Amino acid sequence: MVVLLKKNPDPNQVDNLVAWLRGQNLQVHMSEGTTQTIMGLIGDTTSIDIDLLKALDIVEDVKRIQEPYKNANRKFHPADTVIEVGGVKIGGGNFAIAAGPCSVESEEQICLVAGLVKASGAKLLRGGAFKPRTSPYAFQGMREEGIRLLLEAKEKTGLPIVTEIMDLSHLPLFENVDVIQVGARNMQNFELLKALGHTDKPILLKRGLSSTIQELLMSAEYIMAGGNERVMLCERGIRTFETATRNTLDLSCIPVLKSLTHLPVIIDPSHATGVAKLVPPMAMAAVAAGADGLIIEVHNDPPHAACDGQQSLTPQAFDELVQGIEKLRPYAYRY
Amino acid sequence: MVVLLKKNPDPNQVDNLVAWLRGQNLQVHMSEGTTQTIMGLIGDTTSIDIDLLKALDIVEDVKRIQEPYKNANRKFHPADTVIEVGGVKIGGGNFAIAAGPCSVESEEQICLVAGLVKASGAKLLRGGAFKPRTSPYAFQGMREEGIRLLLEAKEKTGLPIVTEIMDLSHLPLFENVDVIQVGARNMQNFELLKALGHTDKPILLKRGLSSTIQELLMSAEYIMAGGNERVMLCERGIRTFETATRNTLDLSCIPVLKSLTHLPVIIDPSHATGVAKLVPPMAMAAVAAGADGLIIEVHNDPPHAACDGQQSLTPQAFDELVQGIEKLRPYAYRY
Amino acid sequence: MVVLLKKNPDPNQVDNLVAWLRGQNLQVHMSEGTTQTIMGLIGDTTSIDIDLLKALDIVEDVKRIQEPYKNANRKFHPADTVIEVGGVKIGGGNFAIAAGPCSVESEEQICLVAGLVKASGAKLLRGGAFKPRTSPYAFQGMREEGIRLLLEAKEKTGLPIVTEIMDLSHLPLFENVDVIQVGARNMQNFELLKALGHTDKPILLKRGLSSTIQELLMSAEYIMAGGNERVMLCERGIRTFETATRNTLDLSCIPVLKSLTHLPVIIDPSHATGVAKLVPPMAMAAVAAGADGLIIEVHNDPPHAACDGQQSLTPQAFDELVQGIEKLRPYAYRY
Amino acid sequence: MVVLLKKNPDPNQVDNLVAWLRGQNLQVHMSEGTTQTIMGLIGDTTSIDIDLLKALDIVEDVKRIQEPYKNANRKFHPADTVIEVGGVKIGGGNFAIAAGPCSVESEEQICLVAGLVKASGAKLLRGGAFKPRTSPYAFQGMREEGIRLLLEAKEKTGLPIVTEIMDLSHLPLFENVDVIQVGARNMQNFELLKALGHTDKPILLKRGLSSTIQELLMSAEYIMAGGNERVMLCERGIRTFETATRNTLDLSCIPVLKSLTHLPVIIDPSHATGVAKLVPPMAMAAVAAGADGLIIEVHNDPPHAACDGQQSLTPQAFDELVQGIEKLRPYAYRY
């Protein structure tokens, strides 16, 4: 961390600041010039509140140089984290696809889709029981009943299930869920993150619509600080001014995250693009860039899906995509 | 709502769609051209799921023309909503300032600041008990104890209090709170919004960091659909690529919201700019543009604030600002 | 400027770097820790290419602390710049409004509007002769003839004229133009900026659609480095994801620019909002925040304007706005 | 195009509007409801100015349904455009890589790099002679001399050259240049685009930092409307709030553009990411998504590059990347 002091700072205040910083176990190096003084802080600055420093009278600016996260940081944990769920491995060279409908609609529908995506090569079943919808008048999901149906599909197909939690009061309902998804709108629902940090479930943490990569890692850190280290990071598009796609898929997050963290990186091309025909090329691109997994919406009858039908692949299109991915993967970028 | 059909659509599917739309109590007008067919839908389309229509084989595009919200819509409720809380009125020509520290830190601190801001002209006391912080290692607020101290400050000064809720499980703690704030990160925490729709408390709903004005109104609609019509909308800066300010304060939301909705509009220049010296000019600008209220961070000792000291005004700077605002208000834009 | 070195850097390369930096007349202060080494550079770093430093093998990151502009920097030129054009002063407490149609359409039209806006209190006449249009099929302006008509309107009314240049080859046509406008799309047309730096005309430099405040100042620096110090900075809205307005007016640029530079700050609420009824409240807000001037579109017959009619005020609406501004100005924020 | 009328519009004005629209060779279909009237316009609306319609008293909103570009539109030109330059084909299944340094620095440097990238498999040589730099104090390129050196490298290696034009007055210098690049900052320099429309050179048109895909196509339309149909579209990253990368590479533009236009799509991962180690995975991703070409910065000695060294690959890293791409390409997504 680097602290730039204002011109002619009060020497007493400078001494106080230096003493306080040393009390935080930091080394303080002063670079005094004729017009500027720079303080270099060496040591663990994770717990230093940058806003607090900036508020001091004598401080003009503060720049963080070290990352403010530890558990998620590759510097302190160089080996890739491999997450195992129901016999499926993700990360550290292990690749898996989760597929299924945006929403669970009926026992027949979820079991049908589960069987089809399994046959095509999906390793996990995704399906929404609790649905975050912008409008209070839109379908809100089958909720508790939806989770029950997902568990039936799991029993029939053997696929571990991934489904989204919307409020920590629902946590007991997720007892038999294999992977708990935190949606983009909840990425900074800190009370929920803390509660998930005390579970033993793998968490699929989606990046917020306008969150930076560092903020995504800080949210992972919330979960990990509670003791749960099984976090998968999921990019699902960020909001930009472009209107041709629902969001803008930021695939460069893959190499950036691979360098900053040891956690697996999953890409969701369905929500990122919002248009079914854009999903296959972006899924291929994600694989080529070295993603550890994909999460893809597949519906038996997209035009009659209860939500997001526009972005769902048919089972046949999904099958073709998986075949394409299997051929592509041996030639993907390796970290 | 306008539906553009693909070229040469299957006539049976078109007939089915028309029949279904008429079943939704909509009039359907067809404009058939040589290369394109447009369907105009007249009636209440609030509950039509636009994504579902877009997913149909025969549909190329769908454009919504009517706003998808009713309770918050000025068309159906032309008169300004006036919210009364502890004798203070907001909206419909009534202006009020909420002021106080980012975080409650001690009984002494909150009572001192409350007394000072009241003396300067603040009508409500703001203060954070539960604090959403990006880092799990930053101060998380005094939580339950913080609310107790706010209630003490309320008793001493008579100022109604505004404080943020972070999870619906905390709702019982807010029984004596006057205005419940929903923070930007929770603007689309739909379970929380639904729960607040069943309370009788005024809600201060902050716009999400990358939310559109329409999404803010849809979140207000979630609360109002539950029966609670006392919602205040708060702009606190949106995320852009500009780095000179913490966020970009979108003051044009004031005239836009005044036209679309009857709900009061509150501006938070402290979080929007993130820098104390930018707060007064932006507060003045908000008043000139016709805001119904302001929410401003004031701290007795900004450099030692537990959070966000950099953006807090001193009590003296706040006092000067209120004086400036009182002189300016008679000449502000009127709707 | 602060340079963070990688772990265990090659000592020879460090010595070379230090020697090179000292050769650039910089003092170099080393802060060596067990895991990190930070170099603090004290002196004039304006001409140091930050990308070049970052590319060095031994460097992990570089942070600029000093602003990379000199002529536009308030630190080196504390007093406000006052720009005088045809007897009108702008900046340093002097306020002026430029008004007129988006496009010059005929002699009759431009003279009519010029007379009306002068009567209402405008001090300069704006009007587009060369029009940057997204579509090649849209009206491109009257071009050379448009400038001739503006000069006639100037002769009749005495109002100095502001009009946009689109290419440096047109510069000879601007010989009698009072203020040359550089449009948002040309803010980084560096060849044009250099050419304008060698003229003696005041320049109205508009901020690019996604430009940062620092980039705007760097473009001003291009003009000033050529010797022309009469630059006015104009905010006209930046691009965000919000769709209710054409762009998002970033009024916080006013206090930010007032602190960073001595140049006058002009606000264009017409292009920023794109909707006539949003213009008056945003113009009032800009004045309250301390803008030095406004540039506003006024058209005698907005529905039949050749371009941007939707955002043009009628002469009557403009007249009311100017009256409102005159009443408001004495109570605006003062720097 | 769909026009929504205001409630109870003046019938005379409606009649006038309908008559005018019919005069533009459009069919007008009215959908009258009790609260709303919608007009559907069928025919060629390319030249209808949407802003003009919106400004009419009786109009509430206008939505464009047809794309506002013709020459670039795949609907009117279904077959892929193949651009041939110096024996190299791009588009329609033909893939090519342009590589070379950000800036031409000396004859020795450009010839060395040209020879190396050719040996690795590059089909074109890129190199900057005129350099758009944010700061007037940064290296501005070798300019005229730089073009001379590129032509020498072309003579020695046989590689066609791509280099950027910054102002139309420089056009005579580009007589022997094979592909003229229009940089992101000039994407809406409409005078330049018009001039290039009258040349017979292939144009590499880069997307602006905050331009939408539709705006990129409108800029291509400017060139094509002048008669020059040989335009390649280049995505080089858009500006977002993310700071871990210089820009955000929007790879979903590939399938979107493939659907909207017949022009080739080129990806520039060097400028998009700004960091050399991010270039190979993003180049692989672009290929997997079906890009027609890549433009990549390669420098013999990145740490001593005159500009953008941080994002340049070494010749060896480039060689490895090309090998990786050759293996990947047979398995890329096909349109």
mmCIF file of C-alpha atoms in Angstrom, chain A residues 34-188:
data_model
loop_
_atom_site.group_PDB
_atom_site.id
_atom_site.type_symbol
_atom_site.label_atom_id
_atom_site.label_comp_id
_atom_site.label_asym_id
_atom_site.label_seq_id
_atom_site.Cartn_x
_atom_site.Cartn_y
_atom_site.Cartn_z
ATOM 1 C CA THR A 34 10.606 18.693 -2.344
ATOM 2 C CA THR A 35 6.959 18.723 -3.369
ATOM 3 C CA GLN A 36 5.672 15.316 -2.347
ATOM 4 C CA THR A 37 6.079 12.680 0.312
ATOM 5 C CA ILE A 38 5.210 9.069 -0.411
ATOM 6 C CA MET A 39 4.893 6.396 2.291
ATOM 7 C CA GLY A 40 5.406 2.807 1.213
ATOM 8 C CA LEU A 41 3.757 0.236 3.523
ATOM 9 C CA ILE A 42 5.236 -3.245 3.461
ATOM 10 C CA GLY A 43 3.468 -6.193 5.124
ATOM 11 C CA ASP A 44 -0.056 -7.574 5.334
ATOM 12 C CA THR A 45 -2.371 -4.683 4.514
ATOM 13 C CA THR A 46 -5.487 -6.821 3.997
ATOM 14 C CA SER A 47 -7.197 -5.459 7.076
ATOM 15 C CA ILE A 48 -6.243 -1.800 6.548
ATOM 16 C CA ASP A 49 -9.342 0.219 5.675
ATOM 17 C CA ILE A 50 -8.291 2.281 2.681
ATOM 18 C CA ASP A 51 -11.187 4.740 3.082
ATOM 19 C CA LEU A 52 -10.124 5.498 6.608
ATOM 20 C CA LEU A 53 -6.609 6.396 5.515
ATOM 21 C CA LYS A 54 -7.932 8.572 2.688
ATOM 22 C CA ALA A 55 -10.034 10.538 5.167
ATOM 23 C CA LEU A 56 -7.032 11.733 7.150
ATOM 24 C CA ASP A 57 -6.221 15.427 6.887
ATOM 25 C CA ILE A 58 -2.622 14.860 5.862
ATOM 26 C CA VAL A 59 -3.329 12.239 3.184
ATOM 27 C CA GLU A 60 -3.896 13.151 -0.457
ATOM 28 C CA ASP A 61 -4.318 9.683 -1.896
ATOM 29 C CA VAL A 62 -3.845 5.994 -1.092
ATOM 30 C CA LYS A 63 -3.183 3.235 -3.590
ATOM 31 C CA ARG A 64 -3.533 -0.427 -2.757
ATOM 32 C CA ILE A 65 -0.872 -2.604 -4.323
ATOM 33 C CA GLN A 66 -1.525 -5.916 -2.580
ATOM 34 C CA GLU A 67 -4.800 -7.705 -3.193
ATOM 35 C CA PRO A 68 -7.248 -7.305 -0.278
ATOM 36 C CA TYR A 69 -8.140 -11.029 -0.210
ATOM 37 C CA LYS A 70 -6.195 -13.950 1.230
ATOM 38 C CA ASN A 71 -8.104 -17.225 1.124
ATOM 39 C CA ALA A 72 -8.997 -16.794 -2.537
ATOM 40 C CA ASN A 73 -5.523 -15.546 -3.482
ATOM 41 C CA ARG A 74 -3.341 -17.744 -5.652
ATOM 42 C CA LYS A 75 -0.220 -16.191 -4.126
ATOM 43 C CA PHE A 76 -0.987 -17.938 -0.855
ATOM 44 C CA HIS A 77 -2.466 -21.092 -2.399
ATOM 45 C CA PRO A 78 -0.676 -21.745 -5.708
ATOM 46 C CA ALA A 79 -2.338 -25.087 -6.563
ATOM 47 C CA ASP A 80 -5.688 -25.142 -8.362
ATOM 48 C CA THR A 81 -8.626 -25.978 -6.135
ATOM 49 C CA VAL A 82 -10.481 -29.069 -7.323
ATOM 50 C CA ILE A 83 -14.099 -29.268 -6.234
ATOM 51 C CA GLU A 84 -15.687 -32.699 -6.044
ATOM 52 C CA VAL A 85 -19.420 -33.075 -5.953
ATOM 53 C CA GLY A 86 -21.208 -36.380 -6.274
ATOM 54 C CA GLY A 87 -18.227 -37.944 -7.987
ATOM 55 C CA VAL A 88 -17.800 -35.069 -10.457
ATOM 56 C CA LYS A 89 -14.570 -33.041 -10.316
ATOM 57 C CA ILE A 90 -14.284 -29.401 -11.377
ATOM 58 C CA GLY A 91 -11.067 -27.396 -11.608
ATOM 59 C CA GLY A 92 -7.385 -28.318 -11.860
ATOM 60 C CA GLY A 93 -7.852 -29.652 -15.375
ATOM 61 C CA ASN A 94 -11.247 -31.241 -14.703
ATOM 62 C CA PHE A 95 -14.046 -29.878 -16.850
ATOM 63 C CA ALA A 96 -17.803 -30.267 -16.369
ATOM 64 C CA ILE A 97 -21.020 -28.935 -17.826
ATOM 65 C CA ALA A 98 -24.151 -28.208 -15.809
ATOM 66 C CA ALA A 99 -27.294 -28.074 -17.926
ATOM 67 C CA GLY A 100 -31.020 -27.910 -17.499
ATOM 68 C CA PRO A 101 -34.004 -25.603 -17.673
ATOM 69 C CA CYS A 102 -34.111 -22.057 -16.365
ATOM 70 C CA SER A 103 -37.084 -23.058 -14.193
ATOM 71 C CA VAL A 104 -38.353 -26.358 -12.894
ATOM 72 C CA GLU A 105 -41.907 -26.551 -14.274
ATOM 73 C CA SER A 106 -43.136 -30.103 -13.552
ATOM 74 C CA GLU A 107 -41.836 -33.510 -12.578
ATOM 75 C CA GLU A 108 -42.228 -34.693 -16.142
ATOM 76 C CA GLN A 109 -40.340 -31.727 -17.576
ATOM 77 C CA ILE A 110 -37.373 -31.790 -15.196
ATOM 78 C CA CYS A 111 -36.931 -35.562 -15.426
ATOM 79 C CA LEU A 112 -37.166 -35.469 -19.220
ATOM 80 C CA VAL A 113 -34.590 -32.691 -19.553
ATOM 81 C CA ALA A 114 -32.337 -34.301 -16.936
ATOM 82 C CA GLY A 115 -32.282 -37.565 -18.857
ATOM 83 C CA LEU A 116 -31.572 -35.833 -22.132
ATOM 84 C CA VAL A 117 -28.727 -33.608 -20.921
ATOM 85 C CA LYS A 118 -27.155 -36.543 -19.104
ATOM 86 C CA ALA A 119 -27.246 -38.579 -22.302
ATOM 87 C CA SER A 120 -25.517 -35.720 -24.104
ATOM 88 C CA GLY A 121 -22.738 -35.500 -21.528
ATOM 89 C CA ALA A 122 -23.819 -33.006 -18.852
ATOM 90 C CA LYS A 123 -22.361 -33.865 -15.452
ATOM 91 C CA LEU A 124 -24.698 -31.756 -13.316
ATOM 92 C CA LEU A 125 -28.352 -30.770 -13.557
ATOM 93 C CA ARG A 126 -29.257 -27.115 -13.187
ATOM 94 C CA GLY A 127 -32.801 -25.880 -12.632
ATOM 95 C CA GLY A 128 -34.378 -22.900 -10.920
ATOM 96 C CA ALA A 129 -36.782 -23.454 -8.042
ATOM 97 C CA PHE A 130 -36.610 -19.929 -6.596
ATOM 98 C CA LYS A 131 -36.552 -17.444 -9.469
ATOM 99 C CA PRO A 132 -35.411 -13.820 -9.141
ATOM 100 C CA ARG A 133 -37.608 -11.903 -11.595
ATOM 101 C CA THR A 134 -37.478 -8.174 -12.264
ATOM 102 C CA SER A 135 -41.284 -7.962 -12.270
ATOM 103 C CA PRO A 136 -43.474 -9.012 -9.339
ATOM 104 C CA TYR A 137 -46.017 -10.099 -11.933
ATOM 105 C CA ALA A 138 -43.705 -12.655 -13.620
ATOM 106 C CA PHE A 139 -43.512 -16.356 -12.673
ATOM 107 C CA GLN A 140 -41.555 -16.632 -9.389
ATOM 108 C CA GLY A 141 -40.620 -20.309 -9.572
ATOM 109 C CA MET A 142 -42.099 -23.455 -7.986
ATOM 110 C CA ARG A 143 -39.992 -22.750 -4.890
ATOM 111 C CA GLU A 144 -40.040 -25.560 -2.254
ATOM 112 C CA GLU A 145 -41.864 -27.901 -4.628
ATOM 113 C CA GLY A 146 -39.271 -27.149 -7.307
ATOM 114 C CA ILE A 147 -36.479 -28.383 -5.056
ATOM 115 C CA ARG A 148 -38.428 -31.570 -4.369
ATOM 116 C CA LEU A 149 -38.742 -32.190 -8.113
ATOM 117 C CA LEU A 150 -35.045 -31.536 -8.686
ATOM 118 C CA LEU A 151 -34.244 -34.136 -6.044
ATOM 119 C CA GLU A 152 -36.475 -36.622 -7.862
ATOM 120 C CA ALA A 153 -34.654 -35.944 -11.119
ATOM 121 C CA LYS A 154 -31.385 -36.444 -9.248
ATOM 122 C CA GLU A 155 -32.572 -39.783 -7.944
ATOM 123 C CA LYS A 156 -33.628 -40.928 -11.394
ATOM 124 C CA THR A 157 -30.519 -39.798 -13.269
ATOM 125 C CA GLY A 158 -27.813 -39.717 -10.640
ATOM 126 C CA LEU A 159 -26.882 -36.159 -11.675
ATOM 127 C CA PRO A 160 -25.900 -33.867 -8.783
ATOM 128 C CA ILE A 161 -28.067 -30.750 -8.769
ATOM 129 C CA VAL A 162 -27.302 -27.018 -8.790
ATOM 130 C CA THR A 163 -29.996 -24.560 -7.807
ATOM 131 C CA GLU A 164 -30.194 -20.957 -6.628
ATOM 132 C CA ILE A 165 -30.848 -19.747 -3.109
ATOM 133 C CA MET A 166 -32.569 -16.357 -2.798
ATOM 134 C CA ASP A 167 -32.700 -15.859 0.953
ATOM 135 C CA LEU A 168 -30.835 -17.343 3.878
ATOM 136 C CA SER A 169 -34.114 -18.291 5.576
ATOM 137 C CA HIS A 170 -34.517 -20.922 2.824
ATOM 138 C CA LEU A 171 -31.228 -22.643 3.712
ATOM 139 C CA PRO A 172 -32.871 -25.663 5.412
ATOM 140 C CA LEU A 173 -34.591 -26.504 2.119
ATOM 141 C CA PHE A 174 -31.174 -26.917 0.483
ATOM 142 C CA GLU A 175 -30.033 -29.766 2.739
ATOM 143 C CA ASN A 176 -29.890 -32.300 -0.096
ATOM 144 C CA VAL A 177 -28.923 -29.877 -2.855
ATOM 145 C CA ASP A 178 -25.417 -30.602 -4.141
ATOM 146 C CA VAL A 179 -24.298 -27.141 -5.261
ATOM 147 C CA ILE A 180 -25.903 -23.935 -3.996
ATOM 148 C CA GLN A 181 -25.949 -21.125 -6.519
ATOM 149 C CA VAL A 182 -25.727 -17.474 -5.448
ATOM 150 C CA GLY A 183 -27.242 -15.358 -8.209
ATOM 151 C CA ALA A 184 -25.756 -12.199 -9.679
ATOM 152 C CA ARG A 185 -28.204 -10.000 -7.774
ATOM 153 C CA ASN A 186 -27.115 -11.588 -4.487
ATOM 154 C CA MET A 187 -23.354 -11.486 -5.051
ATOM 155 C CA GLN A 188 -23.118 -8.789 -2.394
#
